[in-house]
Amino acid sequence: MGVVFEPKTEENKAGLLEEFLEKAGGCAVIDGGFATQLEIHGASINDPLWSALCLINNPHLISKVHLEYLEAGADVIVTSSYQATLPGFISRGLSLEQGEKLLAKSVELATDARDLFWETVEKIGDHSYNRALVAASIGSYGAYLADGSEYSGYYGDDVDLNKLKNFHRRRLQVLVEAGPDLLAFETIPNKLETQAIVELLEEEDVQIPSWICFSSVDGVNAPSGESFADCLQVLNTSQRVAAVGINCAPPQFVHSLVQKFNELTRKVIVVYPNSGEIWDGVAKRWMPSKCFNDDKFKVLATRWRDSGAKLIGGCCRTTPSTIRGLSKALKQSCLASN
Ligand SMILES: C[S+](C)CC[C@H](N)C(=O)O
Ligand SMILES: N[C@@H](CCS)C(=O)O
Ligand SMILES: [Zn+2]
């Protein structure tokens, strides 16, 4: 029988992630590529809103994908809000209020799927699932720009700390209000945005634990070329950041980055790389590169776990099948080491 995790009150949310990990046996599984699985089901997301387009025109598909990842063994599911932004929705002719409702809906779709799935498996009795946590996705400013800059870290000379804080503020408030268990800042590419997030979490007195994940294109530094030592120094000062790591970078970079992060932080380390394909921000498609199939991904994942990562999943171009294999491998290795 898996872990049943009691909902937390405002005052004791801070330790939620650590407690969850402990009860789950030391490591937990995150879901896989969300937009990828929407596309596999036929969603057309070649749009400035990318996967968030489905919040407008296909919310049922979002629920279906959440359920598929839960069934595959995800302990944490990430909402469909990666590229859901208020300016993005407004530029499609939606009102501010409609945009805010869509953001809240992204959390509601995930929590409803989690609750429905849990109700179903509880009836089975003997199962190995944990009651999943819902992490609200907050994509970087570069994701909103839809120009590939989440992989370059170059936002232009007119983008300063205040502009980034103002970009993130209202969406953060609305997502927090919707009541997810965690906040997942994804594909952060530079130190300036890291600073903006840390300051914003403080200014908004956010009680929900966050993870902050960077992309990486060289396997050594943040995409901007700034060192992870510099970026993590900013994060280490924040009590509100529970976990730090890497998402949507190629799998072959992850092992050495986990080792590096072990030296740079005492926070939980989270990794969910993509399949190894490279995003072409101009052509807006994934280019084949050193791709990792599910079997290779699974083997690497146990290595990431052995080197200290405690939250492990997949990002773009990974699927429920990737997560199923990874979940089996990690849960076996968690049990073996406990
Ligand atoms: C994680 S990337 C593949 C998301 C899509 C990108 N921000 C774009 O809109 O082009
Ligand atoms: N949570 C997002 C991240 C894109 S990089 C997704 O899986 O689609
Ligand atoms: Zn990704």
Short mmCIF file of C-alpha atoms and ligand atoms in Angstrom, two decimals:
data_model
loop_
_atom_site.label_atom_id
_atom_site.label_comp_id
_atom_site.label_asym_id
_atom_site.label_seq_id
_atom_site.Cartn_x
_atom_site.Cartn_y
_atom_site.Cartn_z
CA MET A 1 0.00 0.00 0.00
CA GLY A 2 1.42 3.41 -0.95
CA VAL A 3 1.62 6.68 0.92
CA VAL A 4 -1.49 8.60 1.98
CA PHE A 5 -0.53 12.15 2.49
CA GLU A 6 -2.73 14.37 4.64
CA PRO A 7 -3.43 17.87 3.30
CA LYS A 8 -1.40 20.51 5.10
CA THR A 9 -2.52 23.68 6.80
CA GLU A 10 -0.93 27.01 5.81
CA GLU A 11 1.47 26.90 8.79
CA ASN A 12 3.02 23.51 8.13
CA LYS A 13 3.27 23.43 4.35
CA ALA A 14 6.98 24.21 4.33
CA GLY A 15 8.09 20.69 5.23
CA LEU A 16 5.56 18.99 2.97
CA LEU A 17 8.01 17.94 0.29
CA GLU A 18 10.60 16.48 2.64
CA GLU A 19 7.91 14.59 4.53
CA PHE A 20 6.41 13.27 1.31
CA LEU A 21 9.80 12.07 0.09
CA GLU A 22 10.52 10.36 3.36
CA LYS A 23 7.20 8.52 3.31
CA ALA A 24 7.71 7.59 -0.34
CA GLY A 25 10.98 5.85 0.52
CA GLY A 26 13.48 8.59 -0.26
CA CYS A 27 12.65 9.42 -3.86
CA ALA A 28 9.51 10.26 -5.80
CA VAL A 29 8.56 10.11 -9.45
CA ILE A 30 7.45 13.18 -11.43
CA ASP A 31 5.32 12.79 -14.58
CA GLY A 32 6.68 13.16 -18.13
CA GLY A 33 6.26 15.49 -21.10
CA PHE A 34 2.82 17.03 -20.82
CA ALA A 35 2.66 18.86 -24.13
CA THR A 36 4.18 15.79 -25.77
CA GLN A 37 1.38 13.55 -24.58
CA LEU A 38 -1.27 16.12 -25.59
CA GLU A 39 0.24 16.06 -29.09
CA ILE A 40 0.30 12.26 -29.15
CA HIS A 41 -3.45 12.45 -28.61
CA GLY A 42 -3.77 14.78 -31.58
CA ALA A 43 -3.74 18.22 -29.95
CA SER A 44 -2.43 20.94 -32.23
CA ILE A 45 -0.30 23.25 -30.10
CA ASN A 46 1.78 25.12 -32.65
CA ASP A 47 0.68 28.37 -31.11
CA PRO A 48 2.14 31.12 -28.89
CA LEU A 49 0.21 29.56 -25.98
CA TRP A 50 1.65 26.12 -26.80
CA SER A 51 0.13 23.45 -24.52
CA ALA A 52 -1.95 26.08 -22.66
CA LEU A 53 -4.11 26.29 -25.76
CA CYS A 54 -5.76 23.08 -24.54
CA LEU A 55 -6.98 24.90 -21.43
CA ILE A 56 -9.18 26.88 -23.80
CA ASN A 57 -10.22 24.27 -26.33
CA ASN A 58 -9.61 20.82 -24.89
CA PRO A 59 -9.64 20.60 -21.07
CA HIS A 60 -10.85 16.96 -21.22
CA LEU A 61 -7.62 15.99 -22.90
CA ILE A 62 -5.67 17.63 -20.07
CA SER A 63 -7.56 15.47 -17.54
CA LYS A 64 -6.89 12.37 -19.64
CA VAL A 65 -3.14 13.04 -19.75
CA HIS A 66 -2.99 13.63 -15.99
CA LEU A 67 -4.75 10.30 -15.44
CA GLU A 68 -2.36 8.53 -17.81
CA TYR A 69 0.66 9.77 -15.88
CA LEU A 70 -0.92 8.85 -12.55
CA GLU A 71 -1.63 5.36 -13.83
CA ALA A 72 1.99 5.13 -15.02
CA GLY A 73 3.17 5.74 -11.45
CA ALA A 74 3.78 9.50 -11.12
CA ASP A 75 3.90 10.65 -7.50
CA VAL A 76 3.87 14.29 -8.59
CA ILE A 77 1.85 15.63 -11.52
CA VAL A 78 2.63 19.01 -13.07
CA THR A 79 -0.22 21.25 -14.26
CA SER A 80 -0.81 22.38 -17.84
CA SER A 81 0.09 26.02 -17.07
CA TYR A 82 3.70 26.05 -18.38
CA GLN A 83 2.90 28.56 -21.12
CA ALA A 84 -0.39 29.82 -19.65
CA THR A 85 0.14 33.51 -18.98
CA LEU A 86 -2.22 36.43 -18.53
CA PRO A 87 -0.64 38.56 -21.30
CA GLY A 88 -0.73 35.46 -23.52
CA PHE A 89 -4.45 34.90 -22.90
CA ILE A 90 -5.23 38.62 -23.26
CA SER A 91 -3.46 38.76 -26.62
CA ARG A 92 -5.95 36.06 -27.76
CA GLY A 93 -8.84 38.38 -26.91
CA LEU A 94 -9.67 36.90 -23.49
CA SER A 95 -10.38 39.19 -20.54
CA LEU A 96 -8.15 39.28 -17.48
CA GLU A 97 -10.87 37.49 -15.54
CA GLN A 98 -11.15 34.73 -18.15
CA GLY A 99 -7.36 34.32 -18.13
CA GLU A 100 -7.32 34.03 -14.35
CA LYS A 101 -10.07 31.41 -14.48
CA LEU A 102 -8.04 29.35 -16.95
CA LEU A 103 -4.99 29.46 -14.68
CA ALA A 104 -7.09 28.29 -11.72
CA LYS A 105 -8.62 25.63 -13.95
CA SER A 106 -5.19 24.17 -14.70
CA VAL A 107 -4.79 23.41 -10.99
CA GLU A 108 -8.36 22.19 -10.65
CA LEU A 109 -7.99 19.74 -13.56
CA ALA A 110 -4.88 18.24 -11.97
CA THR A 111 -6.27 18.02 -8.42
CA ASP A 112 -9.54 16.53 -9.70
CA ALA A 113 -7.60 13.91 -11.69
CA ARG A 114 -5.44 13.14 -8.65
CA ASP A 115 -8.50 12.80 -6.38
CA LEU A 116 -10.41 10.66 -8.87
CA PHE A 117 -7.40 8.39 -9.41
CA TRP A 118 -6.78 8.03 -5.71
CA GLU A 119 -10.41 7.24 -4.98
CA THR A 120 -10.25 4.52 -7.64
CA VAL A 121 -7.00 2.88 -6.47
CA GLU A 122 -8.01 3.00 -2.83
CA LYS A 123 -10.90 0.72 -3.71
CA ILE A 124 -8.38 -1.81 -5.06
CA GLY A 125 -6.76 -1.99 -1.64
CA ASP A 126 -3.45 -3.64 -2.45
CA HIS A 127 -1.51 -1.31 -4.72
CA SER A 128 1.83 0.47 -4.80
CA TYR A 129 0.61 3.98 -5.66
CA ASN A 130 1.15 7.04 -3.49
CA ARG A 131 -1.46 9.78 -3.30
CA ALA A 132 0.13 12.20 -5.76
CA LEU A 133 1.03 15.82 -5.19
CA VAL A 134 0.02 18.52 -7.67
CA ALA A 135 2.75 20.97 -8.75
CA ALA A 136 1.58 24.12 -10.51
CA SER A 137 3.81 24.73 -13.52
CA ILE A 138 5.23 28.22 -13.93
CA GLY A 139 7.19 28.44 -17.17
CA SER A 140 9.96 30.96 -17.59
CA TYR A 141 9.55 34.37 -19.27
CA GLY A 142 11.31 32.77 -22.23
CA ALA A 143 8.51 30.21 -22.54
CA TYR A 144 6.00 33.07 -22.82
CA LEU A 145 8.16 34.80 -25.45
CA ALA A 146 7.89 31.60 -27.52
CA ASP A 147 11.17 32.38 -29.25
CA GLY A 148 13.31 29.60 -27.78
CA SER A 149 14.85 31.92 -25.19
CA GLU A 150 14.19 29.45 -22.36
CA TYR A 151 17.19 27.66 -23.93
CA SER A 152 19.35 30.75 -24.54
CA GLY A 153 18.69 32.85 -21.45
CA TYR A 154 18.83 35.96 -23.61
CA TYR A 155 15.83 38.16 -22.88
CA GLY A 156 17.07 41.39 -24.47
CA ASP A 157 18.49 44.50 -22.90
CA ASP A 158 15.12 45.96 -21.93
CA VAL A 159 14.34 43.13 -19.52
CA ASP A 160 15.30 43.89 -15.95
CA LEU A 161 14.47 42.46 -12.52
CA ASN A 162 11.26 44.47 -12.13
CA LYS A 163 9.96 43.50 -15.54
CA LEU A 164 10.42 39.82 -14.70
CA LYS A 165 8.81 40.23 -11.29
CA ASN A 166 5.84 42.01 -12.84
CA PHE A 167 5.53 39.30 -15.48
CA HIS A 168 5.40 36.53 -12.88
CA ARG A 169 3.46 38.26 -10.09
CA ARG A 170 -0.23 37.96 -10.94
CA ARG A 171 0.02 34.45 -12.39
CA LEU A 172 1.83 33.35 -9.24
CA GLN A 173 -0.89 34.87 -7.05
CA VAL A 174 -3.67 33.16 -9.00
CA LEU A 175 -1.96 29.76 -9.03
CA VAL A 176 -1.20 29.94 -5.29
CA GLU A 177 -4.83 30.87 -4.61
CA ALA A 178 -5.94 27.77 -6.57
CA GLY A 179 -4.27 25.59 -3.91
CA PRO A 180 -1.65 23.31 -5.52
CA ASP A 181 0.67 21.31 -3.24
CA LEU A 182 3.84 22.64 -4.89
CA LEU A 183 4.99 25.30 -7.34
CA ALA A 184 7.20 24.16 -10.23
CA PHE A 185 9.23 26.93 -11.86
CA GLU A 186 10.40 25.35 -15.12
CA THR A 187 13.19 25.95 -17.69
CA ILE A 188 14.62 28.99 -15.91
CA PRO A 189 17.58 30.02 -18.08
CA ASN A 190 19.45 32.78 -16.18
CA LYS A 191 20.35 34.34 -12.86
CA LEU A 192 18.16 37.43 -13.30
CA GLU A 193 14.97 35.38 -13.48
CA THR A 194 16.15 33.26 -10.52
CA GLN A 195 16.55 36.46 -8.50
CA ALA A 196 13.13 37.70 -9.62
CA ILE A 197 11.44 34.46 -8.49
CA VAL A 198 13.18 34.39 -5.12
CA GLU A 199 12.23 38.03 -4.41
CA LEU A 200 8.66 37.47 -5.56
CA LEU A 201 8.16 34.41 -3.34
CA GLU A 202 9.27 36.57 -0.42
CA GLU A 203 7.23 39.66 -1.34
CA GLU A 204 4.09 37.57 -1.86
CA ASP A 205 4.76 35.56 1.31
CA VAL A 206 4.19 32.32 -0.60
CA GLN A 207 3.76 29.37 1.79
CA ILE A 208 3.56 26.63 -0.85
CA PRO A 209 6.99 25.00 -1.35
CA SER A 210 8.60 25.64 -4.74
CA TRP A 211 11.06 23.87 -6.92
CA ILE A 212 13.12 25.86 -9.37
CA CYS A 213 14.50 24.02 -12.38
CA PHE A 214 16.99 25.29 -14.93
CA SER A 215 17.45 24.22 -18.49
CA SER A 216 21.01 23.67 -19.73
CA VAL A 217 22.41 23.46 -23.23
CA ASP A 218 26.06 22.75 -22.49
CA GLY A 219 25.70 20.44 -19.48
CA VAL A 220 27.81 22.76 -17.35
CA ASN A 221 26.14 26.16 -17.01
CA ALA A 222 22.72 27.77 -17.16
CA PRO A 223 21.71 28.55 -20.77
CA SER A 224 22.76 32.21 -20.29
CA GLY A 225 26.33 31.00 -19.70
CA GLU A 226 26.13 32.03 -16.02
CA SER A 227 27.44 29.40 -13.65
CA PHE A 228 25.11 27.26 -11.58
CA ALA A 229 27.24 28.28 -8.59
CA ASP A 230 26.02 31.86 -9.14
CA CYS A 231 22.40 30.84 -9.74
CA LEU A 232 22.20 28.48 -6.78
CA GLN A 233 23.76 31.03 -4.46
CA VAL A 234 20.64 33.13 -5.05
CA LEU A 235 18.32 30.19 -4.34
CA ASN A 236 20.14 28.93 -1.27
CA THR A 237 19.14 32.09 0.61
CA SER A 238 15.43 31.32 0.24
CA GLN A 239 13.51 29.20 2.74
CA ARG A 240 10.63 29.11 0.25
CA VAL A 241 12.56 27.14 -2.34
CA ALA A 242 12.39 23.49 -1.32
CA ALA A 243 14.10 21.91 -4.32
CA VAL A 244 16.34 22.88 -7.21
CA GLY A 245 17.38 21.10 -10.34
CA ILE A 246 17.22 20.61 -14.07
CA ASN A 247 14.38 20.11 -16.49
CA CYS A 248 14.13 19.86 -20.28
CA ALA A 249 17.88 19.38 -20.75
CA PRO A 250 19.31 16.28 -22.45
CA PRO A 251 19.62 13.18 -20.20
CA GLN A 252 23.35 12.83 -20.79
CA PHE A 253 23.96 16.08 -18.87
CA VAL A 254 22.07 15.11 -15.76
CA HIS A 255 24.45 12.87 -13.83
CA SER A 256 27.29 15.40 -13.70
CA LEU A 257 24.85 18.22 -12.97
CA VAL A 258 23.41 16.31 -10.00
CA GLN A 259 26.95 15.86 -8.71
CA LYS A 260 27.61 19.57 -9.19
CA PHE A 261 24.35 20.55 -7.45
CA ASN A 262 25.23 18.27 -4.52
CA GLU A 263 28.21 20.51 -3.91
CA LEU A 264 26.32 23.76 -4.40
CA THR A 265 23.18 23.25 -2.32
CA ARG A 266 21.61 21.33 0.54
CA LYS A 267 18.17 21.55 -1.02
CA VAL A 268 16.36 18.56 -2.50
CA ILE A 269 17.57 17.90 -6.05
CA VAL A 270 14.97 17.47 -8.77
CA VAL A 271 15.66 16.29 -12.32
CA TYR A 272 13.35 15.68 -15.24
CA PRO A 273 15.23 15.84 -18.51
CA ASN A 274 13.77 15.62 -22.00
CA SER A 275 14.45 12.74 -24.41
CA GLY A 276 17.66 14.28 -25.76
CA GLU A 277 16.05 15.88 -28.80
CA ILE A 278 16.78 19.57 -29.31
CA TRP A 279 14.07 22.24 -29.60
CA ASP A 280 14.39 24.44 -32.68
CA GLY A 281 12.78 27.66 -31.46
CA VAL A 282 12.48 29.09 -34.99
CA ALA A 283 11.08 26.04 -36.81
CA LYS A 284 9.15 25.18 -33.61
CA ARG A 285 9.90 21.52 -33.69
CA TRP A 286 12.07 18.92 -32.00
CA MET A 287 15.20 18.00 -33.91
CA PRO A 288 16.56 14.45 -33.56
CA SER A 289 19.81 14.36 -31.65
CA LYS A 290 21.24 11.89 -29.16
CA CYS A 291 17.85 10.42 -28.25
CA PHE A 292 17.24 8.19 -25.25
CA ASN A 293 14.61 5.48 -25.45
CA ASP A 294 12.61 4.40 -22.41
CA ASP A 295 15.04 1.62 -21.49
CA LYS A 296 18.07 3.90 -21.52
CA PHE A 297 16.15 6.58 -19.64
CA LYS A 298 15.22 4.10 -16.93
CA VAL A 299 18.81 2.98 -16.45
CA LEU A 300 20.05 6.56 -16.26
CA ALA A 301 17.30 7.48 -13.80
CA THR A 302 18.55 4.97 -11.23
CA ARG A 303 21.99 6.53 -11.63
CA TRP A 304 20.57 10.02 -10.98
CA ARG A 305 18.85 8.63 -7.93
CA ASP A 306 22.04 6.99 -6.67
CA SER A 307 23.92 10.24 -7.07
CA GLY A 308 21.39 12.10 -4.91
CA ALA A 309 18.38 13.28 -6.94
CA LYS A 310 15.18 12.78 -4.97
CA LEU A 311 12.53 13.87 -7.46
CA ILE A 312 12.94 12.28 -10.87
CA GLY A 313 10.78 12.33 -13.99
CA GLY A 314 10.77 13.26 -17.65
CA CYS A 315 10.16 16.39 -19.68
CA CYS A 316 9.49 16.97 -23.38
CA ARG A 317 9.30 13.92 -25.66
CA THR A 318 9.01 11.54 -22.74
CA THR A 319 5.67 9.77 -22.31
CA PRO A 320 3.68 7.68 -19.80
CA SER A 321 5.63 4.67 -21.04
CA THR A 322 8.89 6.38 -20.00
CA ILE A 323 7.43 7.13 -16.57
CA ARG A 324 6.06 3.62 -16.12
CA GLY A 325 9.54 2.12 -16.63
CA LEU A 326 11.22 4.78 -14.54
CA SER A 327 8.73 4.39 -11.71
CA LYS A 328 9.23 0.62 -11.57
CA ALA A 329 13.01 0.94 -11.61
CA LEU A 330 13.13 3.71 -9.01
CA LYS A 331 10.62 2.15 -6.66
CA GLN A 332 12.58 -1.10 -6.71
CA SER A 333 15.82 0.73 -6.00
CA CYS A 334 14.19 2.87 -3.27
CA LEU A 335 12.92 -0.28 -1.56
CA ALA A 336 16.28 -2.00 -1.91
CA SER A 337 18.10 0.86 -0.24
CA ASN A 338 15.63 1.27 2.64
C1 LIG B 1 9.64 23.69 -23.69
S1 LIG B 1 9.61 24.49 -25.23
C2 LIG B 1 9.50 23.22 -26.37
C3 LIG B 1 7.98 25.18 -25.23
C4 LIG B 1 7.57 25.89 -26.45
C5 LIG B 1 8.24 27.20 -26.65
N1 LIG B 1 8.19 28.06 -25.47
C6 LIG B 1 7.57 27.92 -27.80
O1 LIG B 1 6.51 28.46 -27.64
O2 LIG B 1 8.11 27.90 -28.87
N1 LIG B 2 5.62 20.95 -17.96
C1 LIG B 2 5.90 21.23 -19.35
C2 LIG B 2 7.36 21.58 -19.49
C3 LIG B 2 7.78 21.94 -20.84
S1 LIG B 2 9.49 22.26 -20.94
C4 LIG B 2 5.53 20.05 -20.20
O1 LIG B 2 5.82 18.94 -19.80
O2 LIG B 2 4.95 20.23 -21.27
ZN ZN B 3 10.33 20.20 -21.65
#
